[in-house]
Short mmCIF file of C-alpha atoms in Angstrom, two decimals:
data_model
loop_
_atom_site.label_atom_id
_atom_site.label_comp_id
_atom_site.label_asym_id
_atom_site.label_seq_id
_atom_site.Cartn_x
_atom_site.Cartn_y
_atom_site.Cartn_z
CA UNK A 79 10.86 -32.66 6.16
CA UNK A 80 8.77 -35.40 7.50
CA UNK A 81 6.81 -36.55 4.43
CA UNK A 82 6.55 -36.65 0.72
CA UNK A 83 3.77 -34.14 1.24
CA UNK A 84 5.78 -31.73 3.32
CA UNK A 85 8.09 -31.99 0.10
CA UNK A 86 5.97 -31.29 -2.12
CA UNK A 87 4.21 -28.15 -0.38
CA UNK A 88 8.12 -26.77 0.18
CA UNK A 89 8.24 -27.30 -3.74
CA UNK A 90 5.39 -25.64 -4.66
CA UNK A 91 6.80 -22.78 -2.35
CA UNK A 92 9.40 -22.04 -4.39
CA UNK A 93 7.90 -22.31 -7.62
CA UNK A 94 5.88 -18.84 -6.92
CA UNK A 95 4.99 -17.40 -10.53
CA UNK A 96 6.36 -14.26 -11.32
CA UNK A 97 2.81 -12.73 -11.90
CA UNK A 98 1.54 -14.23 -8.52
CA UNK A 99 2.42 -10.41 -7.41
CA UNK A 100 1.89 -7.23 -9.32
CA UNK A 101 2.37 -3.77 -7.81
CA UNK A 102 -0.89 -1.91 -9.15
CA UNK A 103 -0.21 2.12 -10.12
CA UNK A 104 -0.24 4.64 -7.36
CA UNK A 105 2.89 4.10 -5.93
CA UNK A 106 4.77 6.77 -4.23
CA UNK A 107 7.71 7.36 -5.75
CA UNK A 108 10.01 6.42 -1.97
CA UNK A 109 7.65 3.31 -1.74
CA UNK A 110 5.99 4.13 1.38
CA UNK A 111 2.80 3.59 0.10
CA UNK A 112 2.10 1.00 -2.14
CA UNK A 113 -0.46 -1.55 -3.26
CA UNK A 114 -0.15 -5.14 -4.37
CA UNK A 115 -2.45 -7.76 -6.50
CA UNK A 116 -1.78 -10.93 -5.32
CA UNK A 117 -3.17 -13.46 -7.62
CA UNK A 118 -5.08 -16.59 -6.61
CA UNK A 119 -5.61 -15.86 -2.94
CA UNK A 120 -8.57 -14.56 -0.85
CA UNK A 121 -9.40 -14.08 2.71
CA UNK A 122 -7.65 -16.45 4.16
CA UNK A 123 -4.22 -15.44 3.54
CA UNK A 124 -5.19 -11.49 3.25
CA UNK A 125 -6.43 -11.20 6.89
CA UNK A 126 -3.20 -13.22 7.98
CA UNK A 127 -0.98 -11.45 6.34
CA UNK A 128 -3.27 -8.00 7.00
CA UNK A 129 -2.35 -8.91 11.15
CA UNK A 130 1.32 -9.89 10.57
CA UNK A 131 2.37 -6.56 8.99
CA UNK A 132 0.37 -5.16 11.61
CA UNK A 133 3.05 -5.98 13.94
CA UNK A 134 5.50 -4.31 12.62
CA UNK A 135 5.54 -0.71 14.33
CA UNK A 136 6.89 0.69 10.83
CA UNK A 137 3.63 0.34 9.03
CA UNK A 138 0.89 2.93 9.92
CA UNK A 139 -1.47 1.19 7.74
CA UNK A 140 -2.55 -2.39 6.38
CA UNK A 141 -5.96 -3.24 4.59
CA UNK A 142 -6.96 -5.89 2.24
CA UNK A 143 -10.03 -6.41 -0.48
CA UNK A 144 -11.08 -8.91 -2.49
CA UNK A 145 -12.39 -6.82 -5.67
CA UNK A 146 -14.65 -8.91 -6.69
CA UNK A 147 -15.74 -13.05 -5.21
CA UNK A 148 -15.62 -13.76 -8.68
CA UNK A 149 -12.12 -12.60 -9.40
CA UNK A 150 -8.95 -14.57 -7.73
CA UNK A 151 -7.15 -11.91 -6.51
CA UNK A 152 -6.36 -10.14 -3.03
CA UNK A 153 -5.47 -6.36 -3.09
CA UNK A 154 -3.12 -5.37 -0.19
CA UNK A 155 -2.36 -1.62 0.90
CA UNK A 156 0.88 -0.93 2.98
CA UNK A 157 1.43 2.86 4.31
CA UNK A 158 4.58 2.94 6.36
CA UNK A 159 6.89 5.35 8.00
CA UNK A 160 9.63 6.80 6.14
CA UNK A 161 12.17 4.46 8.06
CA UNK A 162 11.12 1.61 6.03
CA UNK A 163 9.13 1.01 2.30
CA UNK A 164 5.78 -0.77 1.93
CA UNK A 165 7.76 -3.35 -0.08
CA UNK A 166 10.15 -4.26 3.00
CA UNK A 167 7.20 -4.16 5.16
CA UNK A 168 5.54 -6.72 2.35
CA UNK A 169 8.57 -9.46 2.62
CA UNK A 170 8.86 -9.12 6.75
CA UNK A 171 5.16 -9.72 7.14
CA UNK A 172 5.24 -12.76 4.75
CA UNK A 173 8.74 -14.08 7.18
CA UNK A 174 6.70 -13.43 10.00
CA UNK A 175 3.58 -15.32 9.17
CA UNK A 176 5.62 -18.70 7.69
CA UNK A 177 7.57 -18.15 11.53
CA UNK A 178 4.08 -18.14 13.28
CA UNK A 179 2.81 -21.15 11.03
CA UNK A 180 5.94 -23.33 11.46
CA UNK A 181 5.56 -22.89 15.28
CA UNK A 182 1.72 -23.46 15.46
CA UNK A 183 2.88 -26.54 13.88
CA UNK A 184 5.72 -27.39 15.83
CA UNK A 185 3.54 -27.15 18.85
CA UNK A 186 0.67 -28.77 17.91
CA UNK A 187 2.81 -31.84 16.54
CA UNK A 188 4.52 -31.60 20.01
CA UNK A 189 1.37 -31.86 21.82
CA UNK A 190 -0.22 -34.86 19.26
CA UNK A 191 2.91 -36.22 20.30
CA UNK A 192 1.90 -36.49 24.17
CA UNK A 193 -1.20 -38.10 23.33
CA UNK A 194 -2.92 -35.04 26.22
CA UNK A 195 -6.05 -34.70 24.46
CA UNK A 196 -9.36 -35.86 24.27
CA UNK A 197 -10.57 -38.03 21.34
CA UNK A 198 -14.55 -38.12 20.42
CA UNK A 199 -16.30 -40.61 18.11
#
């Protein structure tokens, strides 16, 4: 880690409250279709995450709301195949979204690094 900061964000990663997540009622029994609350987050992580289970050729369907702008919580729908379970498909998109952020910031510390850009005033 290369500051106290980094710590600190890593910490607060781990300390994830156990009702940061719910599963609301629907469910299908195999888990194929299912839809999550996630508490305290909006747009910004809902469309990533939306995209990164996208990529995952198991899912046949993604989609995110916000209920309400003056609730804080996302609700995320995953419909997958039956080779796989909405909440699998939930824990590889969240892998491959922290893999895509680490790299975007591996390479834009890389190219800070070479000093290659243009700075304005």
């Amino acid at each position: 880690m290369d500051t106290a900061t980094d710590a600190q964000n890593y910490i607060a990663l781990l300390e994830v409250p156990e009702e940061k997540v719910a599963v609301l009622p629907g469910a299908s029994a195999d888990l194929t279709s299912v839809t999550f609350c996630i508490r305290e987050e909006d747009h910004t992580l809902g469309n990533s995450l939306r995209w990164a289970i996208m990529q995952n050729p198991q899912v046949d369907f993604c989609g995110y709301s916000i209920p309400h702008p003056s609730e804080a919580k996302m609700n995320i729908r995953i419909q997958t195949t039956d080779q796989t379970n909405a909440v699998d498909a939930m824990d590889k998109g969240i892998d491959d979204l922290k893999s895509v952020c680490q790299l975007m910031k591996a390479r834009l510390q890389q190219r800070l690094g070479q000093g290659d850009y243009a700075r304005t005033s």
